[in-house]
CSV table of C-alpha atoms in Angstrom, one decimal:
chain,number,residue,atom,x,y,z
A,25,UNK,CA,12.9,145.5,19.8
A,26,UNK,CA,16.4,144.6,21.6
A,27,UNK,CA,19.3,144.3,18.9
A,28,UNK,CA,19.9,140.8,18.8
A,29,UNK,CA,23.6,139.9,21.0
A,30,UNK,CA,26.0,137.2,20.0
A,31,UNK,CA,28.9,135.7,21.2
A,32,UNK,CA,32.1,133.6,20.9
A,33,UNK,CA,33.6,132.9,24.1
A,34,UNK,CA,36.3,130.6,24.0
A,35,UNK,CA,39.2,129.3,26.6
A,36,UNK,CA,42.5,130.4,25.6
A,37,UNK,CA,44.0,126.8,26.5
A,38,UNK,CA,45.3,125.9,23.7
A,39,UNK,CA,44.8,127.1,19.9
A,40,UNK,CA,41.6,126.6,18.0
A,41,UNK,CA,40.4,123.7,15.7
A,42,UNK,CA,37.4,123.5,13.4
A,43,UNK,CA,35.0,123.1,16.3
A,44,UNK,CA,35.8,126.5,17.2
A,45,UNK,CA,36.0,127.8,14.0
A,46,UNK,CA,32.3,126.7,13.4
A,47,UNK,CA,30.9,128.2,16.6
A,48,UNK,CA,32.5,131.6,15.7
A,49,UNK,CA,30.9,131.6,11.9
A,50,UNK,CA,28.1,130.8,12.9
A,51,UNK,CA,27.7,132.9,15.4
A,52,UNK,CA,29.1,135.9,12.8
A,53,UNK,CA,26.2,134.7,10.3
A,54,UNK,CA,23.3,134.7,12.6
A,55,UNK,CA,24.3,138.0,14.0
A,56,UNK,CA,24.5,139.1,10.7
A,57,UNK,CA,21.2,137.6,9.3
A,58,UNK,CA,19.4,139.1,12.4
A,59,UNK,CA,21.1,143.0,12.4
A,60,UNK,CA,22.7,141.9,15.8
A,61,UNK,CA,26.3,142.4,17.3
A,62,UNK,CA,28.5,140.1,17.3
A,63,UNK,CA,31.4,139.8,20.4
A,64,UNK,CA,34.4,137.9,21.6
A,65,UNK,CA,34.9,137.3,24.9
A,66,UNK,CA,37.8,135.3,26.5
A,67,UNK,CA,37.1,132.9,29.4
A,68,UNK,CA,40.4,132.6,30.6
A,69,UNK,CA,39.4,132.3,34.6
A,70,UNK,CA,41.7,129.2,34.6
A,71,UNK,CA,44.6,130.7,35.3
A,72,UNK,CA,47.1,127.8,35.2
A,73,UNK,CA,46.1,126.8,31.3
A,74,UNK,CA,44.9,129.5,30.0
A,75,UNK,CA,47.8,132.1,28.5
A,76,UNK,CA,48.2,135.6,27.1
A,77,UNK,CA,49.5,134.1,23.8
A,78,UNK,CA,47.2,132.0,23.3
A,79,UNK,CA,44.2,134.6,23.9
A,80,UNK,CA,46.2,136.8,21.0
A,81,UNK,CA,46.3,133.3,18.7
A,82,UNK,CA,42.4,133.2,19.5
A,83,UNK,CA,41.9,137.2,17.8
A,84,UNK,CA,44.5,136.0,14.8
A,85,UNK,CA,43.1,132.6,13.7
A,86,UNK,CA,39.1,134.4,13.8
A,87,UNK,CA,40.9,137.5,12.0
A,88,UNK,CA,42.4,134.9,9.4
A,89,UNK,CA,38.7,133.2,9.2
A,90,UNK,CA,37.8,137.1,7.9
A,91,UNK,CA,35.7,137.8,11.5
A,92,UNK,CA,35.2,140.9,13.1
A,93,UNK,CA,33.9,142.2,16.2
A,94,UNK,CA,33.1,144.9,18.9
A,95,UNK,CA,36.0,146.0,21.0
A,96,UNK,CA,37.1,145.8,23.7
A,97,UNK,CA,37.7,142.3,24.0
A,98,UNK,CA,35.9,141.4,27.8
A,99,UNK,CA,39.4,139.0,29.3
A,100,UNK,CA,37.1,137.2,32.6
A,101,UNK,CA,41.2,136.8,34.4
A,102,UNK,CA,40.2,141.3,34.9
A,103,UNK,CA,36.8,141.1,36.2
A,104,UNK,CA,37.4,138.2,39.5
A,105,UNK,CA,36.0,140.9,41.7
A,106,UNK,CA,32.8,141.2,39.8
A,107,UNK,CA,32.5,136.8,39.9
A,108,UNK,CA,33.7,137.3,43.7
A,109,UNK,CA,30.6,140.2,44.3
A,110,UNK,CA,27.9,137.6,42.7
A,111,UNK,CA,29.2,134.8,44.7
A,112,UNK,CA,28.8,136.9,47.8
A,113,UNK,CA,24.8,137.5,47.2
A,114,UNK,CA,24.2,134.3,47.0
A,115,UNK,CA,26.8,133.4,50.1
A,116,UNK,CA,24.6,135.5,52.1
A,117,UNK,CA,21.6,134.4,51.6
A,118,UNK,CA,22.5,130.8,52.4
A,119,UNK,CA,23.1,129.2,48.9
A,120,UNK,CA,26.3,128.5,48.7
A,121,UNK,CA,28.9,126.9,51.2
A,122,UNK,CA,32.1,126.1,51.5
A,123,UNK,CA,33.4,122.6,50.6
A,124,UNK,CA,37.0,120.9,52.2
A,125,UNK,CA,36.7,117.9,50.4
A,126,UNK,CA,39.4,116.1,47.9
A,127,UNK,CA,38.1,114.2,44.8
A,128,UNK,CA,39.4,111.4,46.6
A,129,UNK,CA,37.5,112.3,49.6
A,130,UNK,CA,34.2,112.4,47.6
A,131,UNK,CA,34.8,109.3,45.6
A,132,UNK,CA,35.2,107.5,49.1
A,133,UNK,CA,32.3,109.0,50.8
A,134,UNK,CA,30.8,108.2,47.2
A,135,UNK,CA,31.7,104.0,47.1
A,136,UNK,CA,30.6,103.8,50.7
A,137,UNK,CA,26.7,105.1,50.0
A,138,UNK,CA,26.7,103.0,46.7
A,139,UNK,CA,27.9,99.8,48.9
A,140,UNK,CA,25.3,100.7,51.9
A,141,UNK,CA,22.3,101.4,49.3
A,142,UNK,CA,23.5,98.9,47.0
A,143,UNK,CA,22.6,101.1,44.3
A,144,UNK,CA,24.2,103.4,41.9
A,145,UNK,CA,25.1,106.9,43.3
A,146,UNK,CA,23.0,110.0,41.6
A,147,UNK,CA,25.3,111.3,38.7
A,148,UNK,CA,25.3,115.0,36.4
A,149,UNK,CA,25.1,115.2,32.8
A,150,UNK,CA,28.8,114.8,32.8
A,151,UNK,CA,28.9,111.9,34.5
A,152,UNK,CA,30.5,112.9,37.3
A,153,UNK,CA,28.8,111.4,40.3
A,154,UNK,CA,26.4,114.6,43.1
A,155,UNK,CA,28.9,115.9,46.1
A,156,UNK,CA,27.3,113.8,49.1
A,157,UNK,CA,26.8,116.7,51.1
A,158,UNK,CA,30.1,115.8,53.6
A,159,UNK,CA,30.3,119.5,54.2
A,160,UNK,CA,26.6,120.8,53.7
A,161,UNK,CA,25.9,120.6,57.3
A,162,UNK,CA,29.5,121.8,58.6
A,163,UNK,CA,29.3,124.4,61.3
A,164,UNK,CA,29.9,128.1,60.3
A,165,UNK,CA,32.0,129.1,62.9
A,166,UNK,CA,33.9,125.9,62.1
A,167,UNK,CA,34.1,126.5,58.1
A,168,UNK,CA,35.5,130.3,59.1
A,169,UNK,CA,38.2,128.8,60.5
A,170,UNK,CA,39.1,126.2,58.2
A,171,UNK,CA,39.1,129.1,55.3
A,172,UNK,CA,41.3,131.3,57.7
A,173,UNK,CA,43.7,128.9,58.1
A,174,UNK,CA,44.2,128.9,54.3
A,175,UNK,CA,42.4,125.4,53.9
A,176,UNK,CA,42.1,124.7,50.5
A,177,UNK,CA,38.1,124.9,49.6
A,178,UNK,CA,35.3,125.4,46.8
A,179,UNK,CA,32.1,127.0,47.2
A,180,UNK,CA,29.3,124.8,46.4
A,181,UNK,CA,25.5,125.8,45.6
A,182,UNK,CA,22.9,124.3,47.6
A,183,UNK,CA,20.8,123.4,45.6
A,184,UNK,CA,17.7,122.5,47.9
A,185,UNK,CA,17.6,126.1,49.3
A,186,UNK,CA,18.6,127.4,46.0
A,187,UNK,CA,15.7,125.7,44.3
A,188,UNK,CA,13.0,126.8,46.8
A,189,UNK,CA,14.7,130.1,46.5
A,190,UNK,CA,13.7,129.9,42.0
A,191,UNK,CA,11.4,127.3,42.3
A,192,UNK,CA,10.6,127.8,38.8
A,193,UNK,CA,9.3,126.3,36.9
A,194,UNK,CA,12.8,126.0,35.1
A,195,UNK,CA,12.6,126.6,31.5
A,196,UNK,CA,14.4,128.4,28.6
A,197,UNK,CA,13.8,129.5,24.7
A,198,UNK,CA,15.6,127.6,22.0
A,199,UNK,CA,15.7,128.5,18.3
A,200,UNK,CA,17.1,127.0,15.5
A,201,UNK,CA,18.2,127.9,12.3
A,202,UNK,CA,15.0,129.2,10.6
A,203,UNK,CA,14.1,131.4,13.5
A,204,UNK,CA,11.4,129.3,15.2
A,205,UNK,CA,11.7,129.4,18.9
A,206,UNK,CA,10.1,126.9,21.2
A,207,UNK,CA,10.1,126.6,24.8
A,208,UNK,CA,12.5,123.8,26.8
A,209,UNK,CA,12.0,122.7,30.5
A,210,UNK,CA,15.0,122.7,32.0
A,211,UNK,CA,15.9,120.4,34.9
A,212,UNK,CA,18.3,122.3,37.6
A,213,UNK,CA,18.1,119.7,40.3
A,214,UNK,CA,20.2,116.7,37.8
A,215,UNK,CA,23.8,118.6,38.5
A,216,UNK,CA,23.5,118.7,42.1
A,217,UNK,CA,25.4,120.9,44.6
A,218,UNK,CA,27.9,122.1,41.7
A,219,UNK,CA,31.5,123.7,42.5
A,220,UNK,CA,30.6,127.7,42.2
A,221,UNK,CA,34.0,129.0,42.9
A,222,UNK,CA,37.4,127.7,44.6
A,223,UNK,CA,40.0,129.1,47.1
A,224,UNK,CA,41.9,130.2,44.3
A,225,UNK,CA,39.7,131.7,41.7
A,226,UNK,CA,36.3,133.1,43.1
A,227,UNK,CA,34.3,131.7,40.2
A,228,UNK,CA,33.2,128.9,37.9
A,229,UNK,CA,32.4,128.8,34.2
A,230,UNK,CA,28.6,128.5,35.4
A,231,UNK,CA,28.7,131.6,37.5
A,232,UNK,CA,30.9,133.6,35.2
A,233,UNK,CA,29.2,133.2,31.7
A,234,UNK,CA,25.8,133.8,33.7
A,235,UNK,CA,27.5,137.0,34.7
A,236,UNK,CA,29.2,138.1,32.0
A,237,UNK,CA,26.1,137.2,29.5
A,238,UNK,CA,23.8,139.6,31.3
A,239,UNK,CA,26.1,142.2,32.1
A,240,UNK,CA,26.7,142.2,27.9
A,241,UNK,CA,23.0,141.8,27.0
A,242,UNK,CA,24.0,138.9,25.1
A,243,UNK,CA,20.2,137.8,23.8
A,244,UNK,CA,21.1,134.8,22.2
A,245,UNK,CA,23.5,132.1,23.1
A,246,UNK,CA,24.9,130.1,20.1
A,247,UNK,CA,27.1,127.1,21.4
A,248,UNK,CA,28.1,123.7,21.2
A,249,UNK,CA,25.7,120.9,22.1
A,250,UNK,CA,28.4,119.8,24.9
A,251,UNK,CA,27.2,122.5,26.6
A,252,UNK,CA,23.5,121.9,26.0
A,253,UNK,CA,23.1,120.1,30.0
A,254,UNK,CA,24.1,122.8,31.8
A,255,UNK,CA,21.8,125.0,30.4
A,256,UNK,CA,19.4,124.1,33.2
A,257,UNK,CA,22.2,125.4,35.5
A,258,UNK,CA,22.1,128.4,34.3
A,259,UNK,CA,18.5,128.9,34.2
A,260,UNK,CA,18.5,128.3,38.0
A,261,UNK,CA,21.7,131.0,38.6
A,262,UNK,CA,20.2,133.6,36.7
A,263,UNK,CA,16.9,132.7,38.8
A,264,UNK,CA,18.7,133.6,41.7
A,265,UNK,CA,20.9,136.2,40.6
A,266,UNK,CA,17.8,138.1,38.9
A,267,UNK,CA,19.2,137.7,35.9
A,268,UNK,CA,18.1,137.8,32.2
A,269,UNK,CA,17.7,134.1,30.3
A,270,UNK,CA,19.1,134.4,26.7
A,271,UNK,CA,17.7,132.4,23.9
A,272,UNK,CA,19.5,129.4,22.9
A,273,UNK,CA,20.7,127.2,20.1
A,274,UNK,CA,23.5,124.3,20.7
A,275,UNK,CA,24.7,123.4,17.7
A,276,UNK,CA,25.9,119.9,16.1
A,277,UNK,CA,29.8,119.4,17.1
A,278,UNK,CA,32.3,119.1,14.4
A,279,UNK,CA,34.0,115.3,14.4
A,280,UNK,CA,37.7,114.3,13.6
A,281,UNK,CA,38.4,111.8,10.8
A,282,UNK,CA,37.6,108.9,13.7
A,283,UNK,CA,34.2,110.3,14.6
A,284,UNK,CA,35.2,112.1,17.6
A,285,UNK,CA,35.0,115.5,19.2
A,286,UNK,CA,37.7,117.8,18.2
A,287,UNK,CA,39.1,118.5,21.5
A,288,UNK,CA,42.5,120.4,22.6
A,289,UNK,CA,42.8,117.9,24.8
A,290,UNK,CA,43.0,115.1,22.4
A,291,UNK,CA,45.3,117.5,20.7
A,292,UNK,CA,42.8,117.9,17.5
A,293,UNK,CA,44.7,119.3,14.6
A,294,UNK,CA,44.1,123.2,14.9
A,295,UNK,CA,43.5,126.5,12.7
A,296,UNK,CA,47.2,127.2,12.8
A,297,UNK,CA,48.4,123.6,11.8
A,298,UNK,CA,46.2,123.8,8.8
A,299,UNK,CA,47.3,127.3,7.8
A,300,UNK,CA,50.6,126.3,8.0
A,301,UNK,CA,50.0,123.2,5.4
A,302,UNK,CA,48.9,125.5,2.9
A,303,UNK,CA,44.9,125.0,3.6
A,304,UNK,CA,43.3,128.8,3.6
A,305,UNK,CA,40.7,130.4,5.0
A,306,UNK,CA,38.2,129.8,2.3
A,307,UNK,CA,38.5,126.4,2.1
A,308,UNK,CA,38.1,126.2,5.9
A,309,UNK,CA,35.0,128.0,5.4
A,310,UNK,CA,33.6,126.1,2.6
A,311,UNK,CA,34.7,122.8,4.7
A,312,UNK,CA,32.2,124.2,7.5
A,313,UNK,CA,29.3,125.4,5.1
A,314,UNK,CA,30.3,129.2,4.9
A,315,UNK,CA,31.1,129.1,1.7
């Protein structure tokens, strides 16, 4: 049999909170319970947020936590041309295209099919409402020129082609904490024509961890259950990309003191804020049930 693969992959956008700390244990203790590996990979392909100090703060709060893992350390921000090279393939077989439109552009091509339908507009998991399609049809010769002319642009997937390309059926493996695995049906089609890449960084989180998983022979994907939806997504891109699917378990997410998501964002209280009150690592791990 495979050894069993695991991995913590975070963005280095900010430092870590208990959410992360979580996801990193129990990754460590389900490698460990299974005679797997256990790696850390930094997803730093936003290049504006994420920042070298903050991708060393990820190895010292996990190394304070009393993790360790394979080196080297995979950084995405080195491998663009890799991302670039799996963008390509599916660029030449017709499932992707480039996109010129603003968010304010596609909220206003958006409103006007919702006012002439007079029905809500098809939304993804996230809530954010399917591209319309403004540039699906767009004329090659006239998209060339566009991106020549330094046009700010994304790549989007097109998805009809892409879906008769895998036509599936979509499904994946999940298993949960005592080892049972069942089968789940995933459902591609409900993110519509995603963003695959942009001008400025030829890749996505969906088309990266896709990558990077199967170029790793990660076998099992332990995350958070934020990330549970696009799943399906990546079902489809390894699909196309003849790609592995891992097995996969999306774990409860840790709350604040208000019942909400720890998020950097909302500028949850992190690792290094509690080390610095005095709290240790034990009792962080005792907090999060590994004791």
């Amino acid at each position: 049999m495979t050894q069993p693969v695991f991995r913590f992959a975070p963005s280095p956008n900010g430092r870590l909170h208990l959410g992360h700390a979580y996801s990193a244990l129990l990754n460590d203790r389900l490698s460990r319970t299974l005679g797997g590996r256990f790696l850390l990979r930094i997803e730093d392909i936003d290049t504006t947020r994420c920042r070298p100090d903050l991708a060393a703060a990820v190895e010292e709060d996990l190394a304070w936590l009393g993790l360790a893992w394979e080196r080297p350390v995979r950084r995405q921000s080195e491998h663009f041309s890799e991302y670039r090279a799996a963008l390509d393939s599916l660029r030449a077989r017709g499932l992707a295209y480039p996109c010129f439109c603003t968010r304010r552009d596609i909220a206003s091509a958006v409103a006007h099919i919702e006012a002439r339908d007079g029905r809500a507009h098809a939304r993804d998991p996230d809530g954010a409402p399917h591209y319309p399609g403004t540039c699906r049809t767009l004329a090659p010769d006239v998209a060339a020129r566009r991106i020549a002319a330094g046009e700010a642009h994304a790549w989007r997937i097109a998805l009809a082609p892409a879906l008769s390309a895998a036509p599936g059926p979509h499904a994946y493996r999940r298993f949960d904490g005592t080892g049972a695995v069942e089968t789940v049906a995933a459902e591609p089609g409900r993110w519509g024509d995603v963003v695959l890449a942009r001008k400025e960084v030829p890749t996505s989180y969906h088309l990266a961890v896709v990558h990077d998983d199967a170029l790793q022979g990660v076998t099992h994907v332990v995350r958070g259950q934020d990330l549970e939806a696009a799943t399906d997504l990546h079902v489809l891109l390894q699909g196309l990309l003849g790609l592995p699917t891992p097995i996969y378990q999306h774990h409860a997410l840790i709350p604040d003191e208000e019942g909400r998501k720890l998020a950097k964002s909302l500028g949850s209280r992190s690792l290094a804020d509690l080390r610095a009150a005095g709290v240790t690592a034990g009792e962080v791990r005792a907090r999060l049930g590994f004791a």
